[in-house]
Amino acid sequence: MHKYQHISALACAAALVFGQGSARADEGIDIGEDGIKLSLGDDTVEIDLGGKLMFDAYTFDDEVTDSTSGDFRRVRPDLRVKIADTVTMRAEWEFSGSKGWRNLYVQIEPTDGLTIRGGNFIVPFGMDDIQSSSRIPFAERSLVGAITPGFGLGGQIGYSGRRFTAKVGYFDDALDSEEGRSPERGKGVSGRITWLPMDKGKAKLHLGLGVESRSFDLSETVRYSATGGTTFAPRILRTARLDDLSSLKSLNAEIGFVSGPVAVQGQFVQQWIDRQTSANAKVSGGYVQASWMPTGESYRYSRGGGAISGPRIKNGIAVEIAGRLSWIDATDPALGGVKARAVDVSAGVYLTSFAKILLSGTKARKSDALGLSQDLTTAVLRFQLAF
């Protein structure tokens, strides 16, 4: 990103921070912790301008090279327009790192709980993708994100009730690929269902299941790579590139539990790749993680998204501590016979509901079929604003 774009991003963020709490209701403009909100036509139209600004000071050592530096991980303005509580339009562009569109969609809600969405957005498959990058307790998502779909271009229909969600859609490759994601994933159907078998006050038990079935054009290829701790470090895992593709099928199983200041979740993904004439391949991955708010804040649960959300921050400083173990198993010979695991620990301090300082450390290891291994150690100090 050009340095002047960085300066502009910081200026906008500063305006939001120092202007928060100063509402201008007479003009229908409110500047607060949700960004800049403009209401028109007796609140028939609501326009929200928010975004994410994340600056990382990082260091890494992978036994071959080491580095200490700093850069913007995300500079992502987010524009949302809501009309008559029925139509929602969203546009989100990433200016840093892997630049390009993230969310770019139109959604209608013809009746309570029922949504129809078209455009570029997160494919319904697993909780790790659905949870916002600004609300997870680590600097990066788990290793399993290397084999899950992330964003896709397509259409979706969904329904959510008090204790369940069901979403299914048809998707093609995303408009722009994120860091660590394969730019080609084929086209096909993906769906996810979730259920709360226990829903008592602040205690909730979450179960989820996701399925995906894609087909490929003859020219498409797939290659998986995984980031350990920070996207600025070398990849801890990079598979062989697969061509001669026919189809891809994935299965996701997830579980989560929240009870006041404690949140625990886990996910396992198995994927099968069929090829035209070459040997088929399979890859799997997963994670388990736990987080705790020693300052007593409670974790939220998104009933519409079917996912554990971040803590509910009210007044004063809040502290979050978390740990995670994640892994990728690509030991199938067609993928190069490699696997990786990572242990992440983090401590975050919420200065406000939208301002956060995060310190996250990762110890990752890659090994191959010959028994050779390589370690990667990373540490990230993040300064984050998210509206």
mmCIF file of C-alpha atoms in Angstrom:
data_model
loop_
_atom_site.group_PDB
_atom_site.id
_atom_site.type_symbol
_atom_site.label_atom_id
_atom_site.label_comp_id
_atom_site.label_asym_id
_atom_site.label_seq_id
_atom_site.Cartn_x
_atom_site.Cartn_y
_atom_site.Cartn_z
ATOM 1 C CA MET A 1 0.000 0.000 0.000
ATOM 2 C CA HIS A 2 1.131 3.524 -0.776
ATOM 3 C CA LYS A 3 2.207 5.484 2.294
ATOM 4 C CA TYR A 4 -0.430 8.163 1.688
ATOM 5 C CA GLN A 5 -3.163 5.545 1.778
ATOM 6 C CA HIS A 6 -1.829 4.459 5.166
ATOM 7 C CA ILE A 7 -1.925 8.056 6.370
ATOM 8 C CA SER A 8 -5.496 8.459 5.127
ATOM 9 C CA ALA A 9 -6.543 5.275 6.898
ATOM 10 C CA LEU A 10 -5.003 6.463 10.156
ATOM 11 C CA ALA A 11 -6.653 9.867 9.801
ATOM 12 C CA CYS A 12 -10.084 8.295 9.325
ATOM 13 C CA ALA A 13 -9.511 6.039 12.321
ATOM 14 C CA ALA A 14 -8.439 8.971 14.473
ATOM 15 C CA ALA A 15 -11.574 10.879 13.485
ATOM 16 C CA LEU A 16 -13.689 7.952 14.606
ATOM 17 C CA VAL A 17 -11.808 7.493 17.874
ATOM 18 C CA PHE A 18 -11.772 11.122 18.957
ATOM 19 C CA GLY A 19 -15.216 11.816 17.572
ATOM 20 C CA GLN A 20 -16.897 8.818 19.191
ATOM 21 C CA GLY A 21 -19.608 9.760 21.579
ATOM 22 C CA SER A 22 -20.355 13.029 19.732
ATOM 23 C CA ALA A 23 -23.644 12.369 18.009
ATOM 24 C CA ARG A 24 -25.137 14.879 15.579
ATOM 25 C CA ALA A 25 -28.735 13.705 15.735
ATOM 26 C CA ASP A 26 -30.033 16.912 14.172
ATOM 27 C CA GLU A 27 -28.381 15.925 10.894
ATOM 28 C CA GLY A 28 -29.096 12.187 11.258
ATOM 29 C CA ILE A 29 -25.378 11.495 11.724
ATOM 30 C CA ASP A 30 -23.970 9.545 14.632
ATOM 31 C CA ILE A 31 -20.233 8.986 15.213
ATOM 32 C CA GLY A 32 -19.618 6.264 17.761
ATOM 33 C CA GLU A 33 -18.262 2.813 18.470
ATOM 34 C CA ASP A 34 -20.065 1.390 15.415
ATOM 35 C CA GLY A 35 -18.371 3.857 13.046
ATOM 36 C CA ILE A 36 -20.161 6.640 11.192
ATOM 37 C CA LYS A 37 -23.921 6.136 10.845
ATOM 38 C CA LEU A 38 -26.187 8.248 8.626
ATOM 39 C CA SER A 39 -29.971 7.904 8.783
ATOM 40 C CA LEU A 40 -32.247 9.182 6.009
ATOM 41 C CA GLY A 41 -35.971 9.364 5.436
ATOM 42 C CA ASP A 42 -37.134 8.820 9.023
ATOM 43 C CA ASP A 43 -34.600 5.990 9.391
ATOM 44 C CA THR A 44 -35.880 4.215 6.270
ATOM 45 C CA VAL A 45 -32.318 4.206 4.960
ATOM 46 C CA GLU A 46 -29.321 3.633 7.211
ATOM 47 C CA ILE A 47 -25.758 4.049 5.935
ATOM 48 C CA ASP A 48 -22.909 2.729 8.109
ATOM 49 C CA LEU A 49 -19.231 3.355 7.423
ATOM 50 C CA GLY A 50 -16.860 1.288 9.537
ATOM 51 C CA GLY A 51 -13.906 -0.934 8.940
ATOM 52 C CA LYS A 52 -10.809 -2.626 10.333
ATOM 53 C CA LEU A 53 -7.374 -1.143 10.881
ATOM 54 C CA MET A 54 -4.702 -3.539 12.157
ATOM 55 C CA PHE A 55 -1.023 -2.741 12.475
ATOM 56 C CA ASP A 56 1.342 -5.610 13.370
ATOM 57 C CA ALA A 57 4.809 -5.346 14.857
ATOM 58 C CA TYR A 58 6.143 -8.858 14.314
ATOM 59 C CA THR A 59 9.186 -11.070 14.588
ATOM 60 C CA PHE A 60 9.787 -14.578 13.251
ATOM 61 C CA ASP A 61 12.494 -17.237 13.048
ATOM 62 C CA ASP A 62 12.103 -20.316 10.819
ATOM 63 C CA GLU A 63 15.659 -21.724 11.209
ATOM 64 C CA VAL A 64 16.548 -20.390 7.756
ATOM 65 C CA THR A 65 15.785 -16.707 8.090
ATOM 66 C CA ASP A 66 14.546 -14.324 10.749
ATOM 67 C CA SER A 67 13.088 -10.850 10.682
ATOM 68 C CA THR A 68 11.648 -8.146 12.911
ATOM 69 C CA SER A 69 9.506 -5.455 11.347
ATOM 70 C CA GLY A 70 6.038 -3.957 11.194
ATOM 71 C CA ASP A 71 3.278 -3.500 8.640
ATOM 72 C CA PHE A 72 -0.459 -3.127 8.211
ATOM 73 C CA ARG A 73 -2.205 -6.498 8.330
ATOM 74 C CA ARG A 74 -5.592 -5.093 7.409
ATOM 75 C CA VAL A 75 -6.810 -1.706 6.189
ATOM 76 C CA ARG A 76 -10.367 -2.516 5.268
ATOM 77 C CA PRO A 77 -13.152 0.103 5.050
ATOM 78 C CA ASP A 78 -16.622 -1.390 5.292
ATOM 79 C CA LEU A 79 -19.738 0.306 3.869
ATOM 80 C CA ARG A 80 -23.214 -1.019 4.676
ATOM 81 C CA VAL A 81 -26.552 0.302 3.481
ATOM 82 C CA LYS A 82 -29.839 -0.945 4.927
ATOM 83 C CA ILE A 83 -33.199 -0.080 3.400
ATOM 84 C CA ALA A 84 -36.470 -0.507 5.301
ATOM 85 C CA ASP A 85 -34.980 -3.304 7.444
ATOM 86 C CA THR A 86 -35.360 -5.562 4.404
ATOM 87 C CA VAL A 87 -32.516 -4.937 1.948
ATOM 88 C CA THR A 88 -28.864 -4.841 2.993
ATOM 89 C CA MET A 89 -25.954 -3.928 0.710
ATOM 90 C CA ARG A 90 -22.345 -4.268 1.789
ATOM 91 C CA ALA A 91 -19.013 -3.331 0.198
ATOM 92 C CA GLU A 92 -15.675 -4.119 1.864
ATOM 93 C CA TRP A 93 -12.299 -3.572 0.158
ATOM 94 C CA GLU A 94 -8.884 -4.617 1.460
ATOM 95 C CA PHE A 95 -6.092 -2.095 0.839
ATOM 96 C CA SER A 96 -3.288 -4.004 2.564
ATOM 97 C CA GLY A 97 -1.540 -7.316 1.842
ATOM 98 C CA SER A 98 -3.673 -9.409 -0.495
ATOM 99 C CA LYS A 99 -5.658 -6.475 -1.873
ATOM 100 C CA GLY A 100 -9.147 -6.732 -3.338
ATOM 101 C CA TRP A 101 -12.788 -7.279 -2.536
ATOM 102 C CA ARG A 102 -13.900 -9.154 0.555
ATOM 103 C CA ASN A 103 -17.608 -8.697 1.213
ATOM 104 C CA LEU A 104 -19.543 -7.349 -1.768
ATOM 105 C CA TYR A 105 -23.154 -8.472 -1.705
ATOM 106 C CA VAL A 106 -26.859 -7.664 -1.615
ATOM 107 C CA GLN A 107 -29.144 -9.424 0.859
ATOM 108 C CA ILE A 108 -32.907 -9.367 1.275
ATOM 109 C CA GLU A 109 -34.863 -10.542 4.311
ATOM 110 C CA PRO A 110 -38.446 -11.067 3.134
ATOM 111 C CA THR A 111 -39.506 -12.338 6.576
ATOM 112 C CA ASP A 112 -37.913 -12.711 9.984
ATOM 113 C CA GLY A 113 -35.122 -15.263 9.926
ATOM 114 C CA LEU A 114 -35.156 -15.875 6.162
ATOM 115 C CA THR A 115 -32.333 -14.347 4.107
ATOM 116 C CA ILE A 116 -31.417 -14.462 0.424
ATOM 117 C CA ARG A 117 -27.939 -13.218 -0.471
ATOM 118 C CA GLY A 118 -25.962 -12.810 -3.685
ATOM 119 C CA GLY A 119 -22.427 -11.595 -4.343
ATOM 120 C CA ASN A 120 -19.007 -12.178 -2.783
ATOM 121 C CA PHE A 121 -19.058 -13.277 0.860
ATOM 122 C CA ILE A 122 -18.031 -16.039 3.300
ATOM 123 C CA VAL A 123 -19.153 -19.461 2.111
ATOM 124 C CA PRO A 124 -21.345 -21.308 4.677
ATOM 125 C CA PHE A 125 -19.128 -24.173 5.826
ATOM 126 C CA GLY A 126 -17.320 -23.724 9.155
ATOM 127 C CA MET A 127 -17.146 -21.511 12.229
ATOM 128 C CA ASP A 128 -13.443 -20.612 11.854
ATOM 129 C CA ASP A 129 -14.205 -18.744 8.606
ATOM 130 C CA ILE A 130 -17.401 -17.119 9.856
ATOM 131 C CA GLN A 131 -15.925 -15.547 12.987
ATOM 132 C CA SER A 132 -14.698 -12.003 12.405
ATOM 133 C CA SER A 133 -10.923 -11.491 12.259
ATOM 134 C CA SER A 134 -11.349 -8.552 14.638
ATOM 135 C CA ARG A 135 -13.120 -10.662 17.291
ATOM 136 C CA ILE A 136 -11.009 -13.829 17.362
ATOM 137 C CA PRO A 137 -8.464 -13.922 20.234
ATOM 138 C CA PHE A 138 -5.443 -14.581 17.965
ATOM 139 C CA ALA A 139 -3.561 -12.617 15.326
ATOM 140 C CA GLU A 140 -4.429 -15.172 12.622
ATOM 141 C CA ARG A 141 -6.945 -17.934 12.049
ATOM 142 C CA SER A 142 -6.060 -21.581 12.682
ATOM 143 C CA LEU A 143 -4.131 -23.781 10.242
ATOM 144 C CA VAL A 144 -7.389 -25.416 9.133
ATOM 145 C CA GLY A 145 -8.208 -22.180 7.284
ATOM 146 C CA ALA A 146 -5.816 -23.339 4.554
ATOM 147 C CA ILE A 147 -8.323 -25.968 3.370
ATOM 148 C CA THR A 148 -11.671 -24.278 4.073
ATOM 149 C CA PRO A 149 -13.412 -22.166 1.398
ATOM 150 C CA GLY A 150 -13.331 -18.683 2.942
ATOM 151 C CA PHE A 151 -14.882 -16.200 0.501
ATOM 152 C CA GLY A 152 -16.764 -17.230 -2.634
ATOM 153 C CA LEU A 153 -18.826 -15.641 -5.392
ATOM 154 C CA GLY A 154 -22.380 -16.944 -5.556
ATOM 155 C CA GLY A 155 -25.821 -17.030 -4.012
ATOM 156 C CA GLN A 156 -27.183 -18.330 -0.719
ATOM 157 C CA ILE A 157 -30.468 -18.894 1.044
ATOM 158 C CA GLY A 158 -30.590 -19.211 4.810
ATOM 159 C CA TYR A 159 -32.924 -19.467 7.760
ATOM 160 C CA SER A 160 -32.128 -18.920 11.423
ATOM 161 C CA GLY A 161 -34.215 -19.505 14.500
ATOM 162 C CA ARG A 162 -33.475 -19.061 18.163
ATOM 163 C CA ARG A 163 -31.564 -22.352 18.453
ATOM 164 C CA PHE A 164 -30.592 -23.291 14.894
ATOM 165 C CA THR A 165 -29.349 -22.021 11.532
ATOM 166 C CA ALA A 166 -29.423 -23.583 8.068
ATOM 167 C CA LYS A 167 -27.682 -22.049 5.043
ATOM 168 C CA VAL A 168 -26.919 -23.418 1.594
ATOM 169 C CA GLY A 169 -25.602 -21.835 -1.595
ATOM 170 C CA TYR A 170 -23.891 -22.273 -4.939
ATOM 171 C CA PHE A 171 -20.431 -20.708 -5.285
ATOM 172 C CA ASP A 172 -17.558 -20.128 -7.676
ATOM 173 C CA ASP A 173 -14.064 -18.801 -6.927
ATOM 174 C CA ALA A 174 -13.925 -15.572 -4.898
ATOM 175 C CA LEU A 175 -13.439 -12.249 -6.673
ATOM 176 C CA ASP A 176 -10.067 -11.896 -4.917
ATOM 177 C CA SER A 177 -8.124 -14.453 -2.899
ATOM 178 C CA GLU A 178 -7.046 -13.925 0.707
ATOM 179 C CA GLU A 179 -3.568 -14.551 2.067
ATOM 180 C CA GLY A 180 -2.959 -18.305 2.257
ATOM 181 C CA ARG A 181 -6.068 -19.298 0.289
ATOM 182 C CA SER A 182 -5.987 -21.196 -2.973
ATOM 183 C CA PRO A 183 -7.338 -18.786 -5.650
ATOM 184 C CA GLU A 184 -9.127 -21.678 -7.387
ATOM 185 C CA ARG A 185 -11.615 -23.938 -5.643
ATOM 186 C CA GLY A 186 -13.988 -24.878 -8.442
ATOM 187 C CA LYS A 187 -17.722 -24.301 -8.450
ATOM 188 C CA GLY A 188 -20.475 -26.075 -6.576
ATOM 189 C CA VAL A 189 -22.671 -26.314 -3.494
ATOM 190 C CA SER A 190 -21.792 -25.607 0.117
ATOM 191 C CA GLY A 191 -24.013 -25.703 3.185
ATOM 192 C CA ARG A 192 -23.935 -25.529 6.966
ATOM 193 C CA ILE A 193 -26.371 -26.284 9.786
ATOM 194 C CA THR A 194 -25.956 -25.431 13.475
ATOM 195 C CA TRP A 195 -27.889 -26.284 16.615
ATOM 196 C CA LEU A 196 -27.883 -25.238 20.255
ATOM 197 C CA PRO A 197 -28.776 -28.383 22.253
ATOM 198 C CA MET A 198 -28.184 -26.343 25.425
ATOM 199 C CA ASP A 199 -29.249 -22.693 25.703
ATOM 200 C CA LYS A 200 -29.515 -21.611 29.328
ATOM 201 C CA GLY A 201 -28.749 -17.993 30.102
ATOM 202 C CA LYS A 202 -25.092 -17.297 29.349
ATOM 203 C CA ALA A 203 -24.310 -21.009 28.886
ATOM 204 C CA LYS A 204 -24.621 -22.401 25.356
ATOM 205 C CA LEU A 205 -23.528 -25.631 23.701
ATOM 206 C CA HIS A 206 -23.084 -25.349 19.928
ATOM 207 C CA LEU A 207 -22.942 -28.143 17.339
ATOM 208 C CA GLY A 208 -22.376 -27.613 13.627
ATOM 209 C CA LEU A 209 -22.000 -29.574 10.405
ATOM 210 C CA GLY A 210 -20.790 -28.297 7.033
ATOM 211 C CA VAL A 211 -20.581 -29.978 3.615
ATOM 212 C CA GLU A 212 -19.111 -28.870 0.305
ATOM 213 C CA SER A 213 -19.063 -30.342 -3.200
ATOM 214 C CA ARG A 214 -17.183 -28.587 -6.037
ATOM 215 C CA SER A 215 -16.226 -29.418 -9.613
ATOM 216 C CA PHE A 216 -13.266 -28.053 -11.586
ATOM 217 C CA ASP A 217 -12.481 -26.876 -15.070
ATOM 218 C CA LEU A 218 -9.607 -28.741 -16.741
ATOM 219 C CA SER A 219 -7.309 -25.725 -16.474
ATOM 220 C CA GLU A 220 -7.752 -25.243 -12.705
ATOM 221 C CA THR A 221 -5.228 -26.307 -10.070
ATOM 222 C CA VAL A 222 -5.160 -26.441 -6.262
ATOM 223 C CA ARG A 223 -2.288 -25.847 -3.863
ATOM 224 C CA TYR A 224 -2.586 -25.388 -0.110
ATOM 225 C CA SER A 225 -0.392 -23.206 2.077
ATOM 226 C CA ALA A 226 -0.653 -22.380 5.765
ATOM 227 C CA THR A 227 0.517 -19.419 7.829
ATOM 228 C CA GLY A 228 1.892 -19.970 11.321
ATOM 229 C CA GLY A 229 1.201 -17.046 13.636
ATOM 230 C CA THR A 230 1.635 -14.170 11.187
ATOM 231 C CA THR A 231 1.031 -13.787 7.482
ATOM 232 C CA PHE A 232 4.316 -11.852 7.208
ATOM 233 C CA ALA A 233 6.387 -14.965 7.984
ATOM 234 C CA PRO A 234 7.254 -17.705 5.460
ATOM 235 C CA ARG A 235 4.591 -20.381 5.037
ATOM 236 C CA ILE A 236 4.897 -23.183 7.571
ATOM 237 C CA LEU A 237 3.312 -25.566 5.070
ATOM 238 C CA ARG A 238 3.057 -25.607 1.288
ATOM 239 C CA THR A 239 1.725 -28.665 -0.547
ATOM 240 C CA ALA A 240 2.449 -29.900 -4.052
ATOM 241 C CA ARG A 241 0.234 -28.362 -6.746
ATOM 242 C CA LEU A 242 -2.558 -30.640 -7.947
ATOM 243 C CA ASP A 243 -3.778 -30.527 -11.542
ATOM 244 C CA ASP A 244 -5.924 -32.917 -13.602
ATOM 245 C CA LEU A 245 -8.747 -32.118 -11.167
ATOM 246 C CA SER A 246 -12.262 -33.482 -11.293
ATOM 247 C CA SER A 247 -14.039 -32.669 -8.026
ATOM 248 C CA LEU A 248 -13.589 -31.712 -4.378
ATOM 249 C CA LYS A 249 -15.698 -32.799 -1.415
ATOM 250 C CA SER A 250 -15.336 -31.521 2.148
ATOM 251 C CA LEU A 251 -16.945 -32.361 5.474
ATOM 252 C CA ASN A 252 -16.769 -30.118 8.548
ATOM 253 C CA ALA A 253 -17.754 -30.985 12.129
ATOM 254 C CA GLU A 254 -17.602 -28.415 14.917
ATOM 255 C CA ILE A 255 -18.431 -27.979 18.575
ATOM 256 C CA GLY A 256 -18.426 -24.962 20.849
ATOM 257 C CA PHE A 257 -19.304 -24.007 24.397
ATOM 258 C CA VAL A 258 -19.654 -20.628 26.091
ATOM 259 C CA SER A 259 -20.431 -19.916 29.707
ATOM 260 C CA GLY A 260 -19.962 -16.337 30.806
ATOM 261 C CA PRO A 261 -16.233 -15.452 30.601
ATOM 262 C CA VAL A 262 -15.171 -18.835 29.137
ATOM 263 C CA ALA A 263 -15.349 -20.002 25.510
ATOM 264 C CA VAL A 264 -14.175 -23.332 24.077
ATOM 265 C CA GLN A 265 -14.460 -24.513 20.482
ATOM 266 C CA GLY A 266 -13.094 -27.106 18.078
ATOM 267 C CA GLN A 267 -13.401 -28.046 14.436
ATOM 268 C CA PHE A 268 -12.336 -30.938 12.195
ATOM 269 C CA VAL A 269 -12.312 -30.859 8.377
ATOM 270 C CA GLN A 270 -11.796 -33.800 6.016
ATOM 271 C CA GLN A 271 -11.399 -33.165 2.292
ATOM 272 C CA TRP A 272 -11.266 -35.528 -0.683
ATOM 273 C CA ILE A 273 -9.950 -34.441 -4.104
ATOM 274 C CA ASP A 274 -10.801 -36.579 -7.127
ATOM 275 C CA ARG A 275 -8.685 -36.284 -10.275
ATOM 276 C CA GLN A 276 -9.334 -37.236 -13.886
ATOM 277 C CA THR A 277 -6.568 -39.803 -14.424
ATOM 278 C CA SER A 278 -3.982 -39.062 -11.697
ATOM 279 C CA ALA A 279 -4.023 -40.398 -8.147
ATOM 280 C CA ASN A 280 -6.721 -38.966 -5.907
ATOM 281 C CA ALA A 281 -5.765 -37.100 -2.735
ATOM 282 C CA LYS A 282 -7.128 -36.277 0.693
ATOM 283 C CA VAL A 283 -6.222 -33.720 3.333
ATOM 284 C CA SER A 284 -7.529 -32.994 6.806
ATOM 285 C CA GLY A 285 -7.093 -30.440 9.545
ATOM 286 C CA GLY A 286 -8.552 -29.124 12.738
ATOM 287 C CA TYR A 287 -8.093 -27.131 15.908
ATOM 288 C CA VAL A 288 -9.129 -26.896 19.553
ATOM 289 C CA GLN A 289 -9.018 -23.612 21.440
ATOM 290 C CA ALA A 290 -10.078 -22.015 24.701
ATOM 291 C CA SER A 291 -10.288 -18.400 25.830
ATOM 292 C CA TRP A 292 -11.034 -16.677 29.130
ATOM 293 C CA MET A 293 -11.916 -13.147 30.199
ATOM 294 C CA PRO A 294 -10.322 -12.746 33.673
ATOM 295 C CA THR A 295 -11.991 -9.331 33.945
ATOM 296 C CA GLY A 296 -15.396 -11.067 33.875
ATOM 297 C CA GLU A 297 -16.901 -10.082 30.490
ATOM 298 C CA SER A 298 -19.208 -12.648 28.870
ATOM 299 C CA TYR A 299 -18.803 -14.148 25.413
ATOM 300 C CA ARG A 300 -21.609 -13.586 22.950
ATOM 301 C CA TYR A 301 -23.281 -16.012 20.586
ATOM 302 C CA SER A 302 -24.529 -14.939 17.153
ATOM 303 C CA ARG A 303 -27.857 -16.672 16.577
ATOM 304 C CA GLY A 304 -28.072 -15.408 13.001
ATOM 305 C CA GLY A 305 -24.523 -16.519 12.152
ATOM 306 C CA GLY A 306 -24.563 -19.697 14.216
ATOM 307 C CA ALA A 307 -21.166 -18.973 15.793
ATOM 308 C CA ILE A 308 -19.479 -17.938 19.016
ATOM 309 C CA SER A 309 -18.715 -14.241 18.873
ATOM 310 C CA GLY A 310 -16.270 -12.087 20.791
ATOM 311 C CA PRO A 311 -16.742 -10.839 24.352
ATOM 312 C CA ARG A 312 -19.309 -8.196 25.209
ATOM 313 C CA ILE A 313 -17.220 -5.136 26.114
ATOM 314 C CA LYS A 314 -18.991 -2.461 28.131
ATOM 315 C CA ASN A 315 -17.044 0.046 30.196
ATOM 316 C CA GLY A 316 -13.445 -0.051 31.327
ATOM 317 C CA ILE A 317 -10.492 -2.160 30.226
ATOM 318 C CA ALA A 318 -11.089 -5.853 29.493
ATOM 319 C CA VAL A 319 -8.475 -8.617 29.278
ATOM 320 C CA GLU A 320 -8.641 -11.826 27.221
ATOM 321 C CA ILE A 321 -6.294 -14.842 27.443
ATOM 322 C CA ALA A 322 -6.406 -17.712 24.936
ATOM 323 C CA GLY A 323 -4.616 -20.833 23.701
ATOM 324 C CA ARG A 324 -5.015 -22.994 20.597
ATOM 325 C CA LEU A 325 -3.661 -26.143 18.992
ATOM 326 C CA SER A 326 -4.229 -26.562 15.239
ATOM 327 C CA TRP A 327 -2.948 -28.938 12.571
ATOM 328 C CA ILE A 328 -2.959 -29.826 8.881
ATOM 329 C CA ASP A 329 -2.367 -33.384 7.626
ATOM 330 C CA ALA A 330 -1.358 -33.422 3.954
ATOM 331 C CA THR A 331 0.678 -36.639 4.196
ATOM 332 C CA ASP A 332 -0.997 -38.041 1.080
ATOM 333 C CA PRO A 333 1.846 -38.595 -1.465
ATOM 334 C CA ALA A 334 -0.027 -36.607 -4.132
ATOM 335 C CA LEU A 335 0.174 -33.525 -1.879
ATOM 336 C CA GLY A 336 3.857 -33.951 -1.101
ATOM 337 C CA GLY A 337 3.610 -35.917 2.132
ATOM 338 C CA VAL A 338 3.760 -32.950 4.536
ATOM 339 C CA LYS A 339 2.004 -32.020 7.750
ATOM 340 C CA ALA A 340 2.104 -29.134 10.201
ATOM 341 C CA ARG A 341 0.949 -28.247 13.665
ATOM 342 C CA ALA A 342 0.913 -24.970 15.566
ATOM 343 C CA VAL A 343 0.459 -23.912 19.177
ATOM 344 C CA ASP A 344 -0.782 -20.350 19.695
ATOM 345 C CA VAL A 345 -1.034 -18.361 22.925
ATOM 346 C CA SER A 346 -2.317 -14.813 23.197
ATOM 347 C CA ALA A 347 -3.218 -12.007 25.557
ATOM 348 C CA GLY A 348 -5.455 -9.162 24.458
ATOM 349 C CA VAL A 349 -6.453 -5.908 26.106
ATOM 350 C CA TYR A 350 -9.655 -4.159 25.000
ATOM 351 C CA LEU A 351 -9.232 -0.433 25.642
ATOM 352 C CA THR A 352 -12.786 0.106 24.373
ATOM 353 C CA SER A 353 -15.237 -2.082 22.497
ATOM 354 C CA PHE A 354 -13.484 -1.127 19.238
ATOM 355 C CA ALA A 355 -9.836 -0.559 20.269
ATOM 356 C CA LYS A 356 -7.633 -3.511 21.144
ATOM 357 C CA ILE A 357 -3.972 -4.356 21.752
ATOM 358 C CA LEU A 358 -3.060 -7.997 21.161
ATOM 359 C CA LEU A 359 0.128 -9.947 21.875
ATOM 360 C CA SER A 360 0.166 -13.354 20.184
ATOM 361 C CA GLY A 361 2.919 -15.977 19.987
ATOM 362 C CA THR A 362 3.117 -19.149 17.883
ATOM 363 C CA LYS A 363 5.339 -22.202 17.785
ATOM 364 C CA ALA A 364 4.776 -24.189 14.577
ATOM 365 C CA ARG A 365 6.462 -27.239 13.072
ATOM 366 C CA LYS A 366 6.402 -28.777 9.599
ATOM 367 C CA SER A 367 7.504 -32.351 8.884
ATOM 368 C CA ASP A 368 7.617 -34.493 5.741
ATOM 369 C CA ALA A 369 7.596 -38.140 4.696
ATOM 370 C CA LEU A 370 11.397 -38.354 5.061
ATOM 371 C CA GLY A 371 11.211 -37.366 8.712
ATOM 372 C CA LEU A 372 12.719 -33.928 8.112
ATOM 373 C CA SER A 373 11.222 -31.086 10.114
ATOM 374 C CA GLN A 374 11.414 -27.307 10.351
ATOM 375 C CA ASP A 375 10.271 -25.043 13.184
ATOM 376 C CA LEU A 376 8.781 -21.572 12.964
ATOM 377 C CA THR A 377 8.522 -19.235 15.940
ATOM 378 C CA THR A 378 6.571 -15.993 15.640
ATOM 379 C CA ALA A 379 5.384 -13.166 17.864
ATOM 380 C CA VAL A 380 2.957 -10.386 16.951
ATOM 381 C CA LEU A 381 2.037 -7.183 18.758
ATOM 382 C CA ARG A 382 -1.116 -5.828 17.138
ATOM 383 C CA PHE A 383 -2.769 -2.429 17.455
ATOM 384 C CA GLN A 384 -6.355 -2.743 16.240
ATOM 385 C CA LEU A 385 -9.356 -0.542 15.582
ATOM 386 C CA ALA A 386 -12.550 -2.228 14.386
ATOM 387 C CA PHE A 387 -15.928 -0.539 13.913
#
